[in-house]
XYZ file of C-alpha atoms in Angstrom:
173
model
C 55.862 -4.244 0.372
C 54.693 -5.418 -3.488
C 51.568 -3.504 -5.046
C 48.311 -4.801 -3.633
C 50.082 -7.317 -0.962
C 47.476 -8.011 1.534
C 48.215 -7.925 5.662
C 45.179 -8.033 7.982
C 42.754 -5.232 7.652
C 45.031 -3.934 5.616
C 46.500 -3.522 2.382
C 49.929 -1.475 1.034
C 48.794 1.049 -1.913
C 51.408 3.113 -3.725
C 52.121 5.673 -3.405
C 49.180 5.839 -0.374
C 51.087 3.347 1.643
C 48.681 1.401 4.161
C 45.111 1.753 4.076
C 42.882 0.327 6.723
C 40.050 -2.271 4.449
C 36.843 -0.871 4.964
C 33.475 -3.326 5.180
C 31.831 -1.107 2.667
C 28.773 -3.254 3.591
C 27.995 -2.103 7.095
C 29.896 1.592 6.200
C 27.848 4.329 6.276
C 30.332 7.375 5.536
C 28.474 10.107 8.003
C 31.539 12.708 7.674
C 30.490 15.955 7.537
C 31.694 16.433 4.110
C 28.674 13.782 2.631
C 26.265 15.901 4.363
C 27.719 18.826 2.768
C 27.647 17.569 -0.257
C 23.501 15.533 -0.335
C 22.458 18.788 1.395
C 24.298 21.352 -1.751
C 22.679 18.876 -3.939
C 19.377 19.255 -2.759
C 19.448 23.418 -2.411
C 20.393 22.916 -6.395
C 16.905 21.503 -6.970
C 15.554 23.986 -3.921
C 16.715 26.633 -5.487
C 16.301 25.976 -8.948
C 12.383 25.748 -7.840
C 11.987 28.125 -4.858
C 13.866 30.908 -7.800
C 12.260 30.036 -10.310
C 8.811 30.223 -8.067
C 9.394 33.487 -6.625
C 9.951 35.358 -9.412
C 7.118 34.351 -11.376
C 4.396 34.747 -9.097
C 6.493 38.242 -8.567
C 6.480 39.136 -12.426
C 2.583 37.546 -12.250
C 1.382 39.555 -9.256
C 0.496 36.717 -6.528
C -0.265 37.811 -3.428
C 1.912 36.197 -0.888
C 0.295 32.890 0.158
C 0.563 31.808 -3.579
C 3.698 32.655 -4.765
C 4.845 30.758 -0.885
C 3.661 27.520 -2.192
C 3.888 27.588 -6.607
C 7.544 28.436 -5.156
C 7.228 25.578 -2.912
C 6.107 22.724 -5.102
C 8.363 23.876 -7.913
C 11.072 23.219 -5.555
C 10.750 19.761 -4.063
C 9.670 19.239 -8.187
C 13.327 20.582 -9.088
C 14.847 18.387 -6.282
C 12.953 15.620 -7.324
C 13.455 16.549 -10.920
C 17.660 16.087 -10.498
C 18.106 12.585 -7.985
C 15.280 10.849 -10.733
C 17.696 11.707 -13.802
C 20.639 10.485 -11.972
C 18.919 7.117 -11.004
C 17.632 6.911 -14.463
C 21.089 7.600 -15.981
C 22.596 4.949 -13.520
C 20.400 2.666 -15.528
C 17.822 2.895 -13.155
C 14.374 2.651 -14.016
C 12.053 5.267 -13.562
C 10.313 3.162 -10.227
C 12.987 3.174 -8.940
C 13.978 6.573 -9.635
C 10.749 7.833 -7.840
C 11.886 5.840 -5.005
C 14.771 6.869 -4.565
C 14.285 10.864 -4.707
C 11.566 10.249 -2.520
C 12.960 8.633 0.067
C 16.669 10.561 -0.257
C 15.269 14.141 -0.974
C 11.852 14.674 0.728
C 12.896 15.502 4.853
C 15.850 17.311 2.912
C 13.813 19.190 0.943
C 11.007 20.238 3.642
C 13.285 21.410 5.691
C 15.447 23.131 3.607
C 11.638 24.977 2.702
C 10.651 25.509 5.974
C 13.596 27.399 6.635
C 13.696 29.759 3.573
C 10.121 30.213 3.427
C 10.652 31.429 7.127
C 13.004 33.289 6.901
C 11.464 35.055 3.442
C 8.667 35.737 5.676
C 10.769 37.384 8.183
C 12.643 39.036 6.519
C 10.533 42.990 6.654
C 9.799 43.833 2.654
C 10.479 41.198 1.358
C 7.497 39.417 0.032
C 6.811 43.314 -1.342
C 10.112 43.571 -3.190
C 10.217 43.841 -7.031
C 11.997 42.119 -9.403
C 14.167 44.760 -9.904
C 14.502 45.526 -5.710
C 18.067 44.281 -4.227
C 16.092 43.133 -1.725
C 14.093 40.320 -2.799
C 17.466 39.015 -4.447
C 19.459 39.809 -1.529
C 16.458 37.829 0.690
C 16.203 35.398 -1.749
C 19.832 34.209 -1.898
C 20.239 35.112 1.957
C 17.573 32.784 2.691
C 18.561 29.442 0.694
C 22.159 30.269 2.679
C 19.769 30.093 6.020
C 18.765 26.691 4.983
C 21.727 25.146 3.524
C 23.023 25.931 7.085
C 20.400 24.467 8.985
C 19.818 20.918 6.458
C 23.215 20.159 6.480
C 23.118 18.321 10.016
C 19.794 17.060 9.753
C 21.175 15.294 6.635
C 24.138 14.082 8.174
C 22.176 12.178 10.869
C 19.909 10.824 8.486
C 22.853 9.740 6.889
C 24.364 8.033 10.024
C 20.924 5.799 10.201
C 21.231 4.878 6.257
C 18.669 7.214 5.315
C 17.939 10.030 2.832
C 20.763 10.892 0.450
C 22.164 7.229 1.359
C 19.724 6.166 -0.042
C 20.345 8.061 -3.551
C 24.657 7.084 -2.713
C 24.816 4.075 -5.002
C 23.431 5.648 -8.218
C 25.941 8.696 -7.310
C 28.704 6.662 -8.914
């Protein structure tokens, strides 16, 4: 077969051989790889905000409630910021960027923050550890890992429904 020869529903593409054609207008990638990628994207923004919030609140000597509140606000801010920046770079307007960020990231960040902060609260001494304590950094890292593991299946389910990261998919290419 010559390069690019089409058969019904199939195309020959060297060196890959014969591959099935996909109708991308109705196709949603609901693989675990896509869910992991979407969750890592979300985790990046959440981790920046969470770590910055906890470091600042600990440094300033804030109580537990305000510390957690600052970390959550910053996690949402940086999570939305990363997605908005990607949309703006791809040529979207500010309004589109904000709309896409809210639709793509809200549930993912919310789940991640609930799990992350619940883990921090449940680790004995974590909220009272100082910046120089291994417990502070270890509990923060552990909480983010647990939040990631819990959020991946949530993102996979949302992507399968055309929600969450699926909304932002067009702006990542």
